[in-house]
Short mmCIF file of C-alpha atoms and ligand atoms in Angstrom, two decimals:
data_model
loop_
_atom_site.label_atom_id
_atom_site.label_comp_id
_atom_site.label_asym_id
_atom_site.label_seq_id
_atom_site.Cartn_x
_atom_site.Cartn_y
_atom_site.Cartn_z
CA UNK A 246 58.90 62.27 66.04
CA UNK A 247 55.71 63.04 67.52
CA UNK A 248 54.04 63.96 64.93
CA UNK A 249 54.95 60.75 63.30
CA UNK A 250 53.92 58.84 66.04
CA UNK A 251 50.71 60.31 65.98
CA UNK A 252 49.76 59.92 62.36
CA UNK A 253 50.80 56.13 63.08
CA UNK A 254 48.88 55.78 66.06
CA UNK A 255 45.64 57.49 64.10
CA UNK A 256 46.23 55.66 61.14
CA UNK A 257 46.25 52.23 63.24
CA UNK A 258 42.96 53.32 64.83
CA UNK A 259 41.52 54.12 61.56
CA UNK A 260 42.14 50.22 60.64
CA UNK A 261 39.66 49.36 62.74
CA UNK A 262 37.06 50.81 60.78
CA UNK A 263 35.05 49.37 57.78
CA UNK A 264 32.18 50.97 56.21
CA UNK A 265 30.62 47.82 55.96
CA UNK A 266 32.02 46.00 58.58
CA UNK A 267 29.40 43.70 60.68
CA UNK A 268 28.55 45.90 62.96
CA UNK A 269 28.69 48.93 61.50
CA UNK A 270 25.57 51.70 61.02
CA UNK A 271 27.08 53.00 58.03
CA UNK A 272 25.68 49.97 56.05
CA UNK A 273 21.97 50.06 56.51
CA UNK A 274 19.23 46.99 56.14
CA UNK A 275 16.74 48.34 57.68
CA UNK A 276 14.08 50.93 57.21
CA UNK A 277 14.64 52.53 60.75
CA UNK A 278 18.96 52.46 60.42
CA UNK A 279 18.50 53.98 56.82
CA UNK A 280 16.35 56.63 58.47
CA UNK A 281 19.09 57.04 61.04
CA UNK A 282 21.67 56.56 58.55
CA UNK A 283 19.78 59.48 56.13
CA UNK A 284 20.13 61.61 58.75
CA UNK A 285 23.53 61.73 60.45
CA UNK A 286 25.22 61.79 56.74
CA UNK A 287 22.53 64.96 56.32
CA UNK A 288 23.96 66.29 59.36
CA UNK A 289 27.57 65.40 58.04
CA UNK A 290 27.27 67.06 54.80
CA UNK A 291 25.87 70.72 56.59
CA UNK A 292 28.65 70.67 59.26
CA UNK A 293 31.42 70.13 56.35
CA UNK A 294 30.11 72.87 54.32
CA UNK A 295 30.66 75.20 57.93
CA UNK A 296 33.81 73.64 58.54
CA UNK A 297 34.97 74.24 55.05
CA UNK A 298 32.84 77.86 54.88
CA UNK A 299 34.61 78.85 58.48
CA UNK A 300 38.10 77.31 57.77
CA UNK A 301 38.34 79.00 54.38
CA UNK A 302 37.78 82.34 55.37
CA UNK A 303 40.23 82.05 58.59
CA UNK A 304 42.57 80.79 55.88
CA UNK A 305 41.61 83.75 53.32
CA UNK A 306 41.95 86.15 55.98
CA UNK A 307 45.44 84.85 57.20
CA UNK A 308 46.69 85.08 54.15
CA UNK A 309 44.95 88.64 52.89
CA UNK A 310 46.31 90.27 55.88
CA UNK A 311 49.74 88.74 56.01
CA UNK A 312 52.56 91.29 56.60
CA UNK A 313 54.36 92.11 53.74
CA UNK A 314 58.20 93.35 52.91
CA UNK A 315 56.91 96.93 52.00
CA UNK A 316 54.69 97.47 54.82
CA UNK A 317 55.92 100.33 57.48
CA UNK A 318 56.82 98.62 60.99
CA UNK A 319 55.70 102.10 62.56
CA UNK A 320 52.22 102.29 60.43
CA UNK A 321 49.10 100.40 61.69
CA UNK A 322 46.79 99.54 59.10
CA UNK A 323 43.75 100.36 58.08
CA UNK A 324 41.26 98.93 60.75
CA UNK A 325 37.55 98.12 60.91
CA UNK A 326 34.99 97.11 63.48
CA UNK A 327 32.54 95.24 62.76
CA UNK A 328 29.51 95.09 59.45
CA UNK A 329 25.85 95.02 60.53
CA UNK A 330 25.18 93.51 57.08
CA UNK A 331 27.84 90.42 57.57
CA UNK A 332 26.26 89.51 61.35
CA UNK A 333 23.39 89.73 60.41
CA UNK A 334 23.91 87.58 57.16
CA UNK A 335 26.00 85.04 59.79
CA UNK A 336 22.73 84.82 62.40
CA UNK A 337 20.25 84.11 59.22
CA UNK A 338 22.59 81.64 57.84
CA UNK A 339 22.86 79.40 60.85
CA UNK A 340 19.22 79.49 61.97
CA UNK A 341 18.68 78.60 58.02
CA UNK A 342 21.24 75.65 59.15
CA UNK A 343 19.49 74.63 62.11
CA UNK A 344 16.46 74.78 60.23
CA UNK A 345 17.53 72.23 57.65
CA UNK A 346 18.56 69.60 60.64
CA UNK A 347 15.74 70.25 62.77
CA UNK A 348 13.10 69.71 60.32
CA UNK A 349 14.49 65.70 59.50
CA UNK A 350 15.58 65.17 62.77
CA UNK A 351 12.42 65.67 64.39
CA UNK A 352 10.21 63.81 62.06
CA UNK A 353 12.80 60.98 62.31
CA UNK A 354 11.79 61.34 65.95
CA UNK A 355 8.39 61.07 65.38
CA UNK A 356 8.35 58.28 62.53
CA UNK A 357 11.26 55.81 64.63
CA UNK A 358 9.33 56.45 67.19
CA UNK A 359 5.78 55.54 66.27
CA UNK A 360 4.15 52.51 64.61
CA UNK A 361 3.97 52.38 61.07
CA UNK A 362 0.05 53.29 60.20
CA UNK A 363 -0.54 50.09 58.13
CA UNK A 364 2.63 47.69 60.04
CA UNK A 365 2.95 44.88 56.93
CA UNK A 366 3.58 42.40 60.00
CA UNK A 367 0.05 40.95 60.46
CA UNK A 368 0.61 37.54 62.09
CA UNK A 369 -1.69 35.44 59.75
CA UNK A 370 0.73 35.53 57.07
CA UNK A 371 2.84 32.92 59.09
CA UNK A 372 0.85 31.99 61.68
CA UNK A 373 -2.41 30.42 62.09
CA UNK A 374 -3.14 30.56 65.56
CA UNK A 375 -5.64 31.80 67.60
CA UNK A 376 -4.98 35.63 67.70
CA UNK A 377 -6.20 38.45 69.79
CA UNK A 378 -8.74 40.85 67.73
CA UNK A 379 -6.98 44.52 67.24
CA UNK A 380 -4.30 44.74 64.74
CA UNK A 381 -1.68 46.41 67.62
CA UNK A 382 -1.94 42.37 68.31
CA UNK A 383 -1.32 41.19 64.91
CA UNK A 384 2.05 42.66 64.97
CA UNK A 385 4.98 40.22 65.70
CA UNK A 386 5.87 41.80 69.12
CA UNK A 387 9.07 40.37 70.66
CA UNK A 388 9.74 41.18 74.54
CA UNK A 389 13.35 41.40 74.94
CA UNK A 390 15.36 41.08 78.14
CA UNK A 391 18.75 42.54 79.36
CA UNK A 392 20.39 40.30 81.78
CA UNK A 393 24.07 40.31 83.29
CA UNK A 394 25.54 39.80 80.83
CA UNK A 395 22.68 38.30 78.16
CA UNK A 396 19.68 38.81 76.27
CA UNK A 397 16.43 36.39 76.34
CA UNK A 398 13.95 36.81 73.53
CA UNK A 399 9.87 35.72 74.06
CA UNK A 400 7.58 35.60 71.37
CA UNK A 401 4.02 36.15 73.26
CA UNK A 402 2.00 35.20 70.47
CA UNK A 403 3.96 32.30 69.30
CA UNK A 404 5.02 30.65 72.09
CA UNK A 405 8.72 30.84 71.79
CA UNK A 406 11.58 31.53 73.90
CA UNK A 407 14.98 32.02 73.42
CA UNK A 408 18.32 33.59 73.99
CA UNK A 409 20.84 35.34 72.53
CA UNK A 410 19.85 34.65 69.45
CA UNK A 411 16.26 35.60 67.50
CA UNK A 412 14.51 35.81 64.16
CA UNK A 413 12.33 37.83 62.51
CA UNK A 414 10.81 37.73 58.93
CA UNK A 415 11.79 40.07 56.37
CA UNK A 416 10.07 43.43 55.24
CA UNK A 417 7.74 43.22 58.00
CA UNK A 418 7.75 45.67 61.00
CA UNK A 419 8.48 43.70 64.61
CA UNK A 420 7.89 45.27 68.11
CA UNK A 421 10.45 45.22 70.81
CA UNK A 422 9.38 45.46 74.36
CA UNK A 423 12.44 46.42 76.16
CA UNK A 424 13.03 45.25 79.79
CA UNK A 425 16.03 44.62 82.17
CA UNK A 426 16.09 42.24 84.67
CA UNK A 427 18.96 43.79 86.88
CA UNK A 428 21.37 46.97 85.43
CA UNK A 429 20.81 49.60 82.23
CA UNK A 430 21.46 47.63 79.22
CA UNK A 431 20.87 49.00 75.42
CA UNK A 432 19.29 46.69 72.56
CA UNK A 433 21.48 47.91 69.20
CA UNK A 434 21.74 46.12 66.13
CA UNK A 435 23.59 48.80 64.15
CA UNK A 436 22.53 47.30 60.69
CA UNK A 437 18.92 47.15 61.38
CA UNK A 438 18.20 49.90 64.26
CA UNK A 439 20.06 52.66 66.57
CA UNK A 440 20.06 51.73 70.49
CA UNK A 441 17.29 51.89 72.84
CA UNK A 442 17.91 51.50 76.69
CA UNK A 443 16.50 49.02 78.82
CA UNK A 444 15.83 50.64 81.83
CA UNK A 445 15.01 48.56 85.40
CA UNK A 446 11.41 49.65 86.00
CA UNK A 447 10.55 51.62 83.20
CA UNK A 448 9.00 50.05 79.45
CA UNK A 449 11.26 51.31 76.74
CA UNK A 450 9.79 49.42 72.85
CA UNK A 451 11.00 50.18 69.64
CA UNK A 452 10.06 48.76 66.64
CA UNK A 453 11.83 47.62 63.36
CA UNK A 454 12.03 45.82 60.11
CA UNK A 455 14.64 44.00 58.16
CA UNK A 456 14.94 44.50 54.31
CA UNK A 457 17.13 42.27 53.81
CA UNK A 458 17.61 38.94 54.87
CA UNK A 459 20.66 38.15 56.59
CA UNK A 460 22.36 37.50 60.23
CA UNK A 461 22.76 40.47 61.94
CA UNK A 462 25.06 41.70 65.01
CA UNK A 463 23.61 43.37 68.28
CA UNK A 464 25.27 44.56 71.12
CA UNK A 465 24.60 45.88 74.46
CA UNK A 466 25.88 49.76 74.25
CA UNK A 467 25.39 50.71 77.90
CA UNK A 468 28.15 49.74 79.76
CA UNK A 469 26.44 47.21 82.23
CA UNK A 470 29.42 45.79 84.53
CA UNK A 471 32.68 43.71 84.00
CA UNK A 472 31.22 41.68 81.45
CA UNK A 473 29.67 44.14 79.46
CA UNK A 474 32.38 44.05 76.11
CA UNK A 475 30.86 40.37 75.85
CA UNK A 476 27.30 40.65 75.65
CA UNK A 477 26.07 40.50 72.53
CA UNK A 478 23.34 39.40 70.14
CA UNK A 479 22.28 38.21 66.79
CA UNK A 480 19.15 38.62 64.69
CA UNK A 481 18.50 36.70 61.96
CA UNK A 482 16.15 38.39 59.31
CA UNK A 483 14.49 35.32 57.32
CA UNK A 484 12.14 35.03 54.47
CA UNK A 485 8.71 34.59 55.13
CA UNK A 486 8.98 30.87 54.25
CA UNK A 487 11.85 30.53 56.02
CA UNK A 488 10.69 32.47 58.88
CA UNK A 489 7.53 30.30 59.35
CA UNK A 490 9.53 27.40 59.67
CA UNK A 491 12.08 28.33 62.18
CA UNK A 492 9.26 29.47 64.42
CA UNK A 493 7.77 25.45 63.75
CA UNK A 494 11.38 24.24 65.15
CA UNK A 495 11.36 26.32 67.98
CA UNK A 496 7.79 25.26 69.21
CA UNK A 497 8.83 21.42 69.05
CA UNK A 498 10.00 20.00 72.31
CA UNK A 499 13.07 17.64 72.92
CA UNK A 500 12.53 14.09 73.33
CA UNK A 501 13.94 12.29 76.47
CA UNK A 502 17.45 10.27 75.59
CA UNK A 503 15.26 7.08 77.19
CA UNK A 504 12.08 6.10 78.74
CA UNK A 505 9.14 6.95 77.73
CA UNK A 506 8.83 10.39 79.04
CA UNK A 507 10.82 12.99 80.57
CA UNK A 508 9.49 12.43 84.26
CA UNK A 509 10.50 8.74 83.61
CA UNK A 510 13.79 9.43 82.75
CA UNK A 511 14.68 12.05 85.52
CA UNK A 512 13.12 9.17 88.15
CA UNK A 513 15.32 6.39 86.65
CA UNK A 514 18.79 7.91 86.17
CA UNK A 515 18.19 9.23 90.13
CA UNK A 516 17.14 5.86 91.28
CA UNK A 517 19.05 3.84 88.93
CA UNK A 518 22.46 5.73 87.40
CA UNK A 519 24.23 2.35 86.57
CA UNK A 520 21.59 2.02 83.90
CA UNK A 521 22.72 4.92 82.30
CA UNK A 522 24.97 3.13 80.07
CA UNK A 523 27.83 4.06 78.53
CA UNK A 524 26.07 6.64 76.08
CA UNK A 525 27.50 10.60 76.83
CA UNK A 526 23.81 12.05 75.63
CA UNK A 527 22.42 10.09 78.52
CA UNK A 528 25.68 10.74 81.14
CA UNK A 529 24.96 14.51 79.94
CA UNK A 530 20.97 14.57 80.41
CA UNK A 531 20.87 12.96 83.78
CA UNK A 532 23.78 15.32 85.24
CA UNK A 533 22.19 18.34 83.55
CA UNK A 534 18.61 17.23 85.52
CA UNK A 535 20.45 15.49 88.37
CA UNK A 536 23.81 15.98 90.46
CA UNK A 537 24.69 19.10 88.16
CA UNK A 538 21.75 21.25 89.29
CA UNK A 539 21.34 23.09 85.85
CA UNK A 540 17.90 23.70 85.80
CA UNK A 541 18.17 25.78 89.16
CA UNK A 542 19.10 28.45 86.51
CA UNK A 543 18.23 26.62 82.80
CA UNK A 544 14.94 25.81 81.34
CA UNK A 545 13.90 23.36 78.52
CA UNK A 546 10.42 23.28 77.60
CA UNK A 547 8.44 20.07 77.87
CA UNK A 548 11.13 18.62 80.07
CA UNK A 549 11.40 19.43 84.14
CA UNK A 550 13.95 21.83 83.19
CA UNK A 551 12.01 25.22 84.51
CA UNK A 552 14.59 27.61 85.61
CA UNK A 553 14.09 31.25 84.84
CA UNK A 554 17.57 32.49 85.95
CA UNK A 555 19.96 31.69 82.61
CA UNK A 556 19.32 31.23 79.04
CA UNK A 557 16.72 28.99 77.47
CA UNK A 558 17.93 25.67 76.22
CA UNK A 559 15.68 24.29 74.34
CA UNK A 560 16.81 24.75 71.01
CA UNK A 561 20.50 25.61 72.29
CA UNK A 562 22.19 23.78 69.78
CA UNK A 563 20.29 24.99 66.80
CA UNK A 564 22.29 28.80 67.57
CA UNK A 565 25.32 29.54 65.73
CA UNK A 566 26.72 31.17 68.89
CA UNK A 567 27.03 30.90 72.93
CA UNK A 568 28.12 32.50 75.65
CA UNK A 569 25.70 35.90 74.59
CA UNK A 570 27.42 35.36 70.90
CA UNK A 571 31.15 35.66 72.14
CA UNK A 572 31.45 32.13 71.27
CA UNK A 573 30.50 31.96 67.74
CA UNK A 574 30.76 28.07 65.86
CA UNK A 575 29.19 29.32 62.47
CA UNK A 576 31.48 29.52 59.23
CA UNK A 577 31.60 32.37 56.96
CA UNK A 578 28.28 31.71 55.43
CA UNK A 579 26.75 31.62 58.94
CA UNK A 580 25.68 27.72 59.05
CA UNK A 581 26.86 25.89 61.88
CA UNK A 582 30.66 23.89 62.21
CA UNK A 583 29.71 21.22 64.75
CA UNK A 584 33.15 20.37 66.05
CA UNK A 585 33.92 24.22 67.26
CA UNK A 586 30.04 23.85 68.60
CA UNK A 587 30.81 21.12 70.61
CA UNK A 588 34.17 22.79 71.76
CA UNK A 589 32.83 25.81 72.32
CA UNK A 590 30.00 23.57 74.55
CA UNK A 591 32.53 22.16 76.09
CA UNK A 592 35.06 25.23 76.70
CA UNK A 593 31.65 27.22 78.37
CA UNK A 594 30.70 24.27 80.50
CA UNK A 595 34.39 23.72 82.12
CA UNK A 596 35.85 27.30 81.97
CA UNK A 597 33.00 29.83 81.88
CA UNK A 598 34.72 32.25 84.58
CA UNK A 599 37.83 32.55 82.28
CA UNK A 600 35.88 33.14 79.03
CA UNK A 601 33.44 36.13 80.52
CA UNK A 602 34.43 37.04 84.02
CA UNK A 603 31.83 37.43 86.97
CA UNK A 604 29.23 35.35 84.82
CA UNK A 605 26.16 33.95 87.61
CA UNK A 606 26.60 30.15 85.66
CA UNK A 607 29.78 30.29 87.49
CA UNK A 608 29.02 32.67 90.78
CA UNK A 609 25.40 31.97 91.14
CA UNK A 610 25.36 29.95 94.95
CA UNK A 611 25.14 26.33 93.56
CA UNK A 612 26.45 27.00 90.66
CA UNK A 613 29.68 25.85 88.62
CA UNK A 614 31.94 27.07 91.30
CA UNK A 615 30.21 24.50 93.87
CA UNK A 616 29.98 21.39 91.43
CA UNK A 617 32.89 19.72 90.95
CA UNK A 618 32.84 18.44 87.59
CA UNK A 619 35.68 16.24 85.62
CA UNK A 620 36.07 16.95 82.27
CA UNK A 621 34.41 14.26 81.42
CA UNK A 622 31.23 14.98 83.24
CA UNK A 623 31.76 18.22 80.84
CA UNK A 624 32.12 16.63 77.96
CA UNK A 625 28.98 14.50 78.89
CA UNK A 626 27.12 17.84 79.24
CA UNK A 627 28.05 19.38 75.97
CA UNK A 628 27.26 16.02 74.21
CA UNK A 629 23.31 16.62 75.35
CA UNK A 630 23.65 20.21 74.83
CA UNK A 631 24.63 18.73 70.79
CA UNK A 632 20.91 17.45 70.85
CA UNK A 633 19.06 20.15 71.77
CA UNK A 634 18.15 20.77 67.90
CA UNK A 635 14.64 20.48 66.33
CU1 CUA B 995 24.47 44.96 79.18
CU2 CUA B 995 26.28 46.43 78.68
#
């Protein structure tokens, strides 16, 4: 019964794998994963051959030595010690072994590990900016931040910041800084890159480049406090094209539901909230600016929104997930369902604490523990967070 049990139980756990499942290394798209990927199934194929090599011969020796109906109970065998020849054969054989792991392993080191000599990720093929001279400048450089329990994503040279949620454009090598704001977190995408801590106090970078274009899964692989099963990631590889455009969107700036500026419209619902008709976008916006104190923590650029504590909003709703990607609103082809968007805006906003425990939107002093909000000061809220969209 045991034994059955335990072939169940193994054969359940093995369900949960799938060679190509989404976020699985065996399934490389990346020039630094297939590197990776090269050499653990290197290192897979020499430890079979031992296992099979060792196992054989314990089982060839088992059976070659049995005992035997017409052997003599009172007669010992004939016995042997040792064979210079067969150690010494053993020893060459496993250096020969090591030999064959070390050599890929540690140029695998070397190559992950440095830039690229000629990096095919100078800027100017997608943006026409002013650059720095040098071409360690001309490479896309991303610096990317581990927060309980998040990630934010800036883009020096472009301008751009984000969360949770980044691009890059295809067949072109990116550089990750690698910082944490509190705990150790790891940056892993297992598709495009093995994990590289991010270390309070100390610069980790990596770099990496997408071959193919698609929507990849990251997640944080250093367990980073109660909340750490939930923080994930997503990195969307794009075309160049395509790429170039999504880093137009991100620069643009929300415009303010009414008034002529932003300033204006922060002054006038404060002074004036009865004008703020009967319009959720505009219930939303002045509570997100106003009574609901979100930009203690938020930021959205070219607004007054300048908090530095939570995720940047300012494209919010043009992310197929929230919540650090635990609340995903994108179909199977990865575009966006805007009624689970809006839920899931709505679900985050009223019950954050139940959906990832010990998050700061909810425990932060001032934050959504201290503000009483009705549900429909939530659904207000999630109706502005619809807009933020280029
Ligand atoms: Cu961050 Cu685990």
């Amino acid at each position: 019964m045991p034994i059955r049990f335990c072939i169940l139980l193994f054969t359940l756990l093995l369900s949960g794998c799938a060679l190509d499942g989404r976020q699985s290394f065996m399934d490389p798209k990346g020039e630094v994963a297939w590197i990776q990927y090269d050499l653990f199934m290197l290192t897979v194929y020499v430890t079979f051959g031992i296992f099979l090599a060792v196992g054989g011969t314990l089982l060839w020796t088992v059976w070659r030595y049995r005992e035997r109906s017409s052997d003599d109970p009172n007669v010992l065998p004939p016995q042997s010690h040792g064979h210079p020849m067969v150690e010494f054969a053993l020893i060459a054989v496993s250096v020969g072994l090591l030999v064959i792991i070390a050599i890929p392993t540690v140029s695998a080191i070397f190559y992950t590990h440095n830039m690229p000599d000629e990096p095919e990720s100078l800027l100017g093929y997608y943006y026409k900016g002013d650059m720095a001279d040098g071409a360690e400048d001309e490479v896309l450089t991303i610096y990317a931040y581990g927060w309980q329990w998040w990630f934010s994503f800036e883009y020096p040279q472009l301008g751009i910041v984000t969360g949770n949620e980044l691009a890059i454009p295809k067949g072109k090598v990116v550089r990750f800084e690698l910082r944490s704001k509190d705990v150790i977190h790891s940056f892993w995408v297992p598709k495009l890159a093995g994990k590289v801590d991010m270390i309070p106090g100390r610069n980790n970078w990596k770099w990496l480049r997408g071959d193919e274009a698609g929507y990849f899964f990251g997640q944080c692989a250093e367990y980073c406090g109660e909340s750490h099963a939930y923080m994930q990631f997503r990195v969307e590889v794009l075309e160049e094209d395509d790429f170039a455009k999504w880093v137009e969107q991100q620069r643009q700036v929300p415009k303010p539901p009414q008034g002529e500026s932003w300033q204006d419209f922060v002054v006038m619902s404060a002074r004036n909230p009865e004008q703020l008709q009967d319009d959720p976008v505009v219930r939303g916006a002045a509570l997100f600016y106003g009574r609901g104190a979100c930009i203690q923590c938020h930021a959205i650029q070219g607004t007054p929104a300048a908090g530095l504590l939570g995720p940047d909003l300012t494209t919010v709703a043009s992310r197929k997930s929230i919540a650090a990607g635990w609340m995903e609103h994108h179909n199977d082809e990865f575009s966006i369902n805007s009624e689970r968007q809006y839920d899931n805006f709505f679900r985050w906003i009223r019950e954050s604490e139940k959906i990832k425990p010990g998050n700061l939107m909810y425990h932060v002093a001032g934050g959504m523990r201290d503000i009483e909000l009705s549900d429909q000061d939530c659904h207000d809220l999630a109706a502005f967070m619809m807009t933020l969209r280029p």
